[in-house]
Structure formats: structure tokens, C-alpha cells
PDB file of C-alpha atoms in Angstrom:
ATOM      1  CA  UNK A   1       0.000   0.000   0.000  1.00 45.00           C
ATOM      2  CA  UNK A   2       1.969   3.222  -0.517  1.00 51.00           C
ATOM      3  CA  UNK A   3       2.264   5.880   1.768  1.00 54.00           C
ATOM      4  CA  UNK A   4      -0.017   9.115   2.005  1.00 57.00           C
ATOM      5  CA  UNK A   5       2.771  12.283   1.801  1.00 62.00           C
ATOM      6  CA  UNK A   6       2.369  14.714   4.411  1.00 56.00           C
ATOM      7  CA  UNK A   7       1.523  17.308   1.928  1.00 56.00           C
ATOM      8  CA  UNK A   8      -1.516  14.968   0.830  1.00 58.00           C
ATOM      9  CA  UNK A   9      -2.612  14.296   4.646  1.00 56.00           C
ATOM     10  CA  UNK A  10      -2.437  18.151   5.703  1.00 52.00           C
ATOM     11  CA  UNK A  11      -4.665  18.725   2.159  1.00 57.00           C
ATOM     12  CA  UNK A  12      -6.960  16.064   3.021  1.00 54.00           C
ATOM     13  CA  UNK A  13      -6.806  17.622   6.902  1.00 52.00           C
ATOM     14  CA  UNK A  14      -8.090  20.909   5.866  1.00 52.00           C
ATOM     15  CA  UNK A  15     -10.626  19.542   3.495  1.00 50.00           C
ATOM     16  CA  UNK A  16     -11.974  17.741   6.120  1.00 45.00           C
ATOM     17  CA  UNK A  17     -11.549  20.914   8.901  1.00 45.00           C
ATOM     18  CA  UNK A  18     -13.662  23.352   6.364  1.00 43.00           C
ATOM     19  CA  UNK A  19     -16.053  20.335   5.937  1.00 37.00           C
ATOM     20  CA  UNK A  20     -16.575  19.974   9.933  1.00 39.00           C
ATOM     21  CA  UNK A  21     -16.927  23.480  10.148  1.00 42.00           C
ATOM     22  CA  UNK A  22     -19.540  24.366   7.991  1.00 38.00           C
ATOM     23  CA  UNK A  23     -21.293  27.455   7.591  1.00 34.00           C
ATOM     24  CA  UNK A  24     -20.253  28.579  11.362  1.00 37.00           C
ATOM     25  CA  UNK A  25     -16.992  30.105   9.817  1.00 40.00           C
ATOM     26  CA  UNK A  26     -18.625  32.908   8.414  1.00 39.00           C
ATOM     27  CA  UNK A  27     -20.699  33.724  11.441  1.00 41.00           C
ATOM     28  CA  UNK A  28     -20.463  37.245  12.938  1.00 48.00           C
ATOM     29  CA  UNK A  29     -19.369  35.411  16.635  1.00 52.00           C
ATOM     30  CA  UNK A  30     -22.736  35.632  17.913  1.00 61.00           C
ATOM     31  CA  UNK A  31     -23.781  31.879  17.359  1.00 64.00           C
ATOM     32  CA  UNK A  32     -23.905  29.895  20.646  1.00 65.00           C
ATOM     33  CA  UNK A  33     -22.463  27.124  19.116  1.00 70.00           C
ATOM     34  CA  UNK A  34     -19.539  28.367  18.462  1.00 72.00           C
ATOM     35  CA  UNK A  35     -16.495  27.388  20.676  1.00 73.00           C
ATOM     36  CA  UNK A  36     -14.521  29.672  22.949  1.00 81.00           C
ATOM     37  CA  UNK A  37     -10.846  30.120  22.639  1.00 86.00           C
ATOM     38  CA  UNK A  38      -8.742  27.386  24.840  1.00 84.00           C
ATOM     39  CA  UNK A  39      -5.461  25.873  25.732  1.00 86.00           C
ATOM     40  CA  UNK A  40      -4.172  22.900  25.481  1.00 84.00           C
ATOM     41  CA  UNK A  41      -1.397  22.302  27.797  1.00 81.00           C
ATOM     42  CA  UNK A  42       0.506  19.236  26.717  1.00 85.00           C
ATOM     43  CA  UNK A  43       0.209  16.550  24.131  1.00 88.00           C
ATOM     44  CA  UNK A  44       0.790  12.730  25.116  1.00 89.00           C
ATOM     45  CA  UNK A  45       0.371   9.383  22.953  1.00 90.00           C
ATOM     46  CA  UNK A  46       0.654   6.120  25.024  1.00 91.00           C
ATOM     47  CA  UNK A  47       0.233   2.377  22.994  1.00 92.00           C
ATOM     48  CA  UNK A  48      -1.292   0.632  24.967  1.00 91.00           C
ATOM     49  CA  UNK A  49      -1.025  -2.419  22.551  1.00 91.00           C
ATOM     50  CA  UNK A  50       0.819  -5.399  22.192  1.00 91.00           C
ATOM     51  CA  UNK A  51       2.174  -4.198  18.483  1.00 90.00           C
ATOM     52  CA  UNK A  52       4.432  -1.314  17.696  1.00 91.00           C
ATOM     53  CA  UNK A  53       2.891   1.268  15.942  1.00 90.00           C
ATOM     54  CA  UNK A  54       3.847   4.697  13.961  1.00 92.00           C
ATOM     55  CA  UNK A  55       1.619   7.677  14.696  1.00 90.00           C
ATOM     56  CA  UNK A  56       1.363  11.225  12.877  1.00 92.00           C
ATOM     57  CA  UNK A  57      -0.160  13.517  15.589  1.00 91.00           C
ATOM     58  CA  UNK A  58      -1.066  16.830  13.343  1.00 91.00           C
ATOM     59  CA  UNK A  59      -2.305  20.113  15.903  1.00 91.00           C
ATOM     60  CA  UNK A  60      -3.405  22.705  14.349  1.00 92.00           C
ATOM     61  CA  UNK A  61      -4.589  26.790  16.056  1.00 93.00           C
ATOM     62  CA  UNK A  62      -7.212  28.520  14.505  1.00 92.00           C
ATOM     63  CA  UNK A  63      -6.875  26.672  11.349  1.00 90.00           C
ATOM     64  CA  UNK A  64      -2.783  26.758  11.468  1.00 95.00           C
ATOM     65  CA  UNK A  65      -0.523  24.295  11.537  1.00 95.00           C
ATOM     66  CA  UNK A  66       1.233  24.265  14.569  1.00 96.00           C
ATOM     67  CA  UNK A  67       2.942  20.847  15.276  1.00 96.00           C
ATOM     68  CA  UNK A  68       3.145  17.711  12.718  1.00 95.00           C
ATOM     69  CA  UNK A  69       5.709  14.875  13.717  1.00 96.00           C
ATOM     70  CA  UNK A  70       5.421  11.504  13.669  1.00 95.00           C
ATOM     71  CA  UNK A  71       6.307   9.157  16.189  1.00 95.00           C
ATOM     72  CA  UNK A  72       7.786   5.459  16.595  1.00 95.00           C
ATOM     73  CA  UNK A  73       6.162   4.220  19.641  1.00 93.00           C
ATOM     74  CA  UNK A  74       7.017   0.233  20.818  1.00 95.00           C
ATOM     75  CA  UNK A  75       4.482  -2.073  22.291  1.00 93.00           C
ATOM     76  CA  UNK A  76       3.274  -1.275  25.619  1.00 90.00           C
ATOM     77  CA  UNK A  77       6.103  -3.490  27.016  1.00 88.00           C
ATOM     78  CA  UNK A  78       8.166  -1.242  25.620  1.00 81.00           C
ATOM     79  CA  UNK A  79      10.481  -3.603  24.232  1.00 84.00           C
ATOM     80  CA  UNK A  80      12.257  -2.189  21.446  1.00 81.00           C
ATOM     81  CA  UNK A  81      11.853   1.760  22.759  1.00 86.00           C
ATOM     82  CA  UNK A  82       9.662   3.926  24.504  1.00 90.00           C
ATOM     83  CA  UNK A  83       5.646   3.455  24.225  1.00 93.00           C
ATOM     84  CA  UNK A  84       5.015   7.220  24.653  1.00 92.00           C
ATOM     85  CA  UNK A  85       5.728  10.678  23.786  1.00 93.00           C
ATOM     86  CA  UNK A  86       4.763  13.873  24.759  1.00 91.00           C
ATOM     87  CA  UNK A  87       4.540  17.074  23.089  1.00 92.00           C
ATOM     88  CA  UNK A  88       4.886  19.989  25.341  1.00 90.00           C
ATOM     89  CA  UNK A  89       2.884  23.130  25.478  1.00 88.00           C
ATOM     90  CA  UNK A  90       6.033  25.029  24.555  1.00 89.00           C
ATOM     91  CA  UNK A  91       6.816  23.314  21.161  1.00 92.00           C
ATOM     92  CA  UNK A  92       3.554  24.750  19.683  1.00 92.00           C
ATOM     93  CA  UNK A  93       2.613  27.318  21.993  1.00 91.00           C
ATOM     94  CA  UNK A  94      -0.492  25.329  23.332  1.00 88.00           C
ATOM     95  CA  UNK A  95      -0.957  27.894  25.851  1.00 89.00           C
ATOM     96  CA  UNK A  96      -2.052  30.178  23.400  1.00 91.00           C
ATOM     97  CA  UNK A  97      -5.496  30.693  23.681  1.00 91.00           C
ATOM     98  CA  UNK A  98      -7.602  29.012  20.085  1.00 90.00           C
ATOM     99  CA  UNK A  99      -9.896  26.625  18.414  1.00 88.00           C
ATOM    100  CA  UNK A 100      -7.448  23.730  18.397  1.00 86.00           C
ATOM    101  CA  UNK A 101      -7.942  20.215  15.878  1.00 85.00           C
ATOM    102  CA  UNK A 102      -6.410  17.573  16.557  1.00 85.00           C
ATOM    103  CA  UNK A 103      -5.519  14.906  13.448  1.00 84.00           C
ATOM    104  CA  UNK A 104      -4.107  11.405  14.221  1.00 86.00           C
ATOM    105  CA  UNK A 105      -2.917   8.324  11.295  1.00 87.00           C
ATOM    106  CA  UNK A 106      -1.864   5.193  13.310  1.00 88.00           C
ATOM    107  CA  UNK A 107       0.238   3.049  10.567  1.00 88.00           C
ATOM    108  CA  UNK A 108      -0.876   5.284   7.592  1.00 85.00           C
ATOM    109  CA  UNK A 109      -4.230   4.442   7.708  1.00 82.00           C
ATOM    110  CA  UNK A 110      -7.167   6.977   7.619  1.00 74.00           C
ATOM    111  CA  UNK A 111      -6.723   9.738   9.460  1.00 67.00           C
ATOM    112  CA  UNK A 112      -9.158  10.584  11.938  1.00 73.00           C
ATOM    113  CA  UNK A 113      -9.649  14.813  12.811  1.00 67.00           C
ATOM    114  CA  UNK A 114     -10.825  15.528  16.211  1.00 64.00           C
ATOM    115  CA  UNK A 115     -12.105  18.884  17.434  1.00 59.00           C
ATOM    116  CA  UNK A 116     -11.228  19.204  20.970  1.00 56.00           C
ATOM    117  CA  UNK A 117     -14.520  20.077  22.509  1.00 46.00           C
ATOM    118  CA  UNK A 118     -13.699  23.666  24.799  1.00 52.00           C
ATOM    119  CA  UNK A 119     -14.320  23.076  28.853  1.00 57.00           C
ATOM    120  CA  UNK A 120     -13.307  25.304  31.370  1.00 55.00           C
ATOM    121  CA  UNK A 121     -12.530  22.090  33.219  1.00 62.00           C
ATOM    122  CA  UNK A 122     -10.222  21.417  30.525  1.00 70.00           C
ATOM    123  CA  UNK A 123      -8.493  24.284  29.545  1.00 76.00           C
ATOM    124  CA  UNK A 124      -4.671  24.650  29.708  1.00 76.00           C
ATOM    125  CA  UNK A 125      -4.786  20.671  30.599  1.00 76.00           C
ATOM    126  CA  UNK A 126      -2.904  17.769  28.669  1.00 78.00           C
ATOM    127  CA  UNK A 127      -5.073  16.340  25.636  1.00 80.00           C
ATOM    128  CA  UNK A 128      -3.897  12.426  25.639  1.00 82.00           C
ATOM    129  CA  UNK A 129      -3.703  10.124  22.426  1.00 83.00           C
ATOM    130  CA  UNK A 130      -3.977   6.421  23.878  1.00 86.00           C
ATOM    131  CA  UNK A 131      -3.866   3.356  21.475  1.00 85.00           C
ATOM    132  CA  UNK A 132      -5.307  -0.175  22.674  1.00 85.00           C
ATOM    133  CA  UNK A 133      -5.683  -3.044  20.895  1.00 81.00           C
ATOM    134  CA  UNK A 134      -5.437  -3.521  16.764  1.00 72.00           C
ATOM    135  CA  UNK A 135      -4.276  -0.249  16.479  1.00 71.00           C
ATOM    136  CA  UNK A 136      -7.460   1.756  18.135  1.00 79.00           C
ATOM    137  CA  UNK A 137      -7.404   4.395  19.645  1.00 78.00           C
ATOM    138  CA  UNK A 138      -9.387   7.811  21.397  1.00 78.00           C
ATOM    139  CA  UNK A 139      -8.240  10.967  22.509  1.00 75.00           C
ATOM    140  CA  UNK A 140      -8.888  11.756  26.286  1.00 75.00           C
ATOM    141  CA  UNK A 141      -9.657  15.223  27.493  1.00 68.00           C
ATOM    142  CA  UNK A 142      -7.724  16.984  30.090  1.00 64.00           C
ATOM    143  CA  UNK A 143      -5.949  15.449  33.587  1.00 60.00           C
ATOM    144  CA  UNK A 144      -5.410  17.109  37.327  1.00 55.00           C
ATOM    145  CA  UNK A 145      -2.437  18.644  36.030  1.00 59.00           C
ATOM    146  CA  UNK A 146      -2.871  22.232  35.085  1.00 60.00           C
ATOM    147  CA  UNK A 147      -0.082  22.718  32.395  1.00 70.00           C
ATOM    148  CA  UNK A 148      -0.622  26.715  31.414  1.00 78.00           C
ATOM    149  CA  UNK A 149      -0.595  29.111  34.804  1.00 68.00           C
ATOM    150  CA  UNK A 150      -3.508  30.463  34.188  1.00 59.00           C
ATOM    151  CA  UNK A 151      -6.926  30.579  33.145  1.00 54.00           C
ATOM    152  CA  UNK A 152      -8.072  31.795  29.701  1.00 48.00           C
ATOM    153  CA  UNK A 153     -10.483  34.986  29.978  1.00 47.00           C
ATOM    154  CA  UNK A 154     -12.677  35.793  27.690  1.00 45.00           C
ATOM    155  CA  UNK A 155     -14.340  39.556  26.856  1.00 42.00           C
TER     156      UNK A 155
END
């Protein structure tokens, strides 16, 4: 199966960004719907499965690219390497207040785009990637850890 470039994936991401976002884009702000500037703090990806597996984690601000790497990870016995990776708040600026989408391709299959949903509970707290078994995998919303000093304000 050959390999989807990067310059193909971040096409396909922002296809599929202006796609989820519909109509809301042109709003004048007034629309209840539409989310409130947030933070997020720190980026980790854990496999949690018994096969190694190669992630592309894609972040993006306000509809700019902020971080794309991808990363090696071994199983979750680590044999091999490390099973995690974290991408700190300070390598994209994630405490920087935005709309923030998240894209993730385990083993260059279809990517999946997730809009991280904006929670004062959340804000300024790690997002975190975890893979279980045959390559699944969900994002997780925020931990007790409060990785930006302070809380975003709004006017």
C-alpha cells in the first residue's frame, strides 16, 4: 500500500476541517455554538497495545498548523523503545489561547480529525492520544495537572 505524503494528509486535513466546520466560519461570533478560545497544555500518545505502531499527531490553532511529527512508539512493554511521547505546550505554543484540531494516522491508515470540545474544566490541561488493541485508539480530554498558569479569559 503506498504511503499518504504529508503534503496529501495536511490537504486532506483541511478539506476535512472546512467540511466539519460548515457554515459557522462565516458567522459574525454571535452563534452559541460556536467554541470559545482554549489551551491545550501538553500533548501525550501512550500504545497501549501489544504491536508497535507509527503515529502522525497533526495540531493545528485557529486553522494553522502548529505541530506535525510523527512518532515510533514500541508495544506497551516497551520492548524495542519507549511506548510514549509527549509534546509539550512550549513546542507549539499550546498555551495560546484558540480553536485547536487535533488529526491522528496510526500506521498510515485513515486519518481521523478531532475537534477538541472547549471546557473550562479542561483548559490549559494535557489532551492524551492512547492506542489499545489492533491499532485503536481515542483521545482523552484533560488530567489534574494544570499545564498553562492560568486561566483563559474571555471579553
Amino acid at each position: 500500500m503506498p504511503s499518504i505524503s504529508r503534503r496529501r494528509m495536511l490537504a486532506a486535513s483541511a478539506g476535512s476541517l472546512a467540511t466539519l466546520a460548515g457554515c459557522s466560519a462565516l458567522g459574525d461570533g454571535d452563534d452559541p455554538d460556536e467554541p470559545e478560545p482554549y489551551r491545550v497544555g501538553e500533548v501525550a500518545v501512550f500504545n497501549d497495545d501489544e504491536e508497535s505502531h507509527d503515529v502522525d499527531l497533526l495540531i493545528r490553532r485557529d486553522d494553522e498548523v502548529v505541530h506535525w511529527q510523527t512518532y515510533e512508539l514500541a508495544p506497551k512493554d516497551g520492548e524495542g523503545g519507549t511506548n510514549w511521547a509527549t509534546v509539550p505546550a512550549t513546542e507549539f505554543d499550546g498555551c495560546t489561547p484558540g480553536i485547536y484540531q487535533l488529526a491522528v494516522r496510526v500506521d498510515g491508515d485513515e486519518r481521523r480529525v478531532f475537534s477538541s470540545v472547549s471546557k473550562p474544566s479542561a483548559d490549559g490541561k494535557m489532551r492524551i492520544l492512547r492506542i489499545y488493541g489492533d491499532g485503536e485508539f481515542r483521545f482523552l480530554a484533560g488530567d489534574e495537572h494544570q499545564y498553562c498558569s492560568s486561566p483563559t479569559t474571555t471579553e
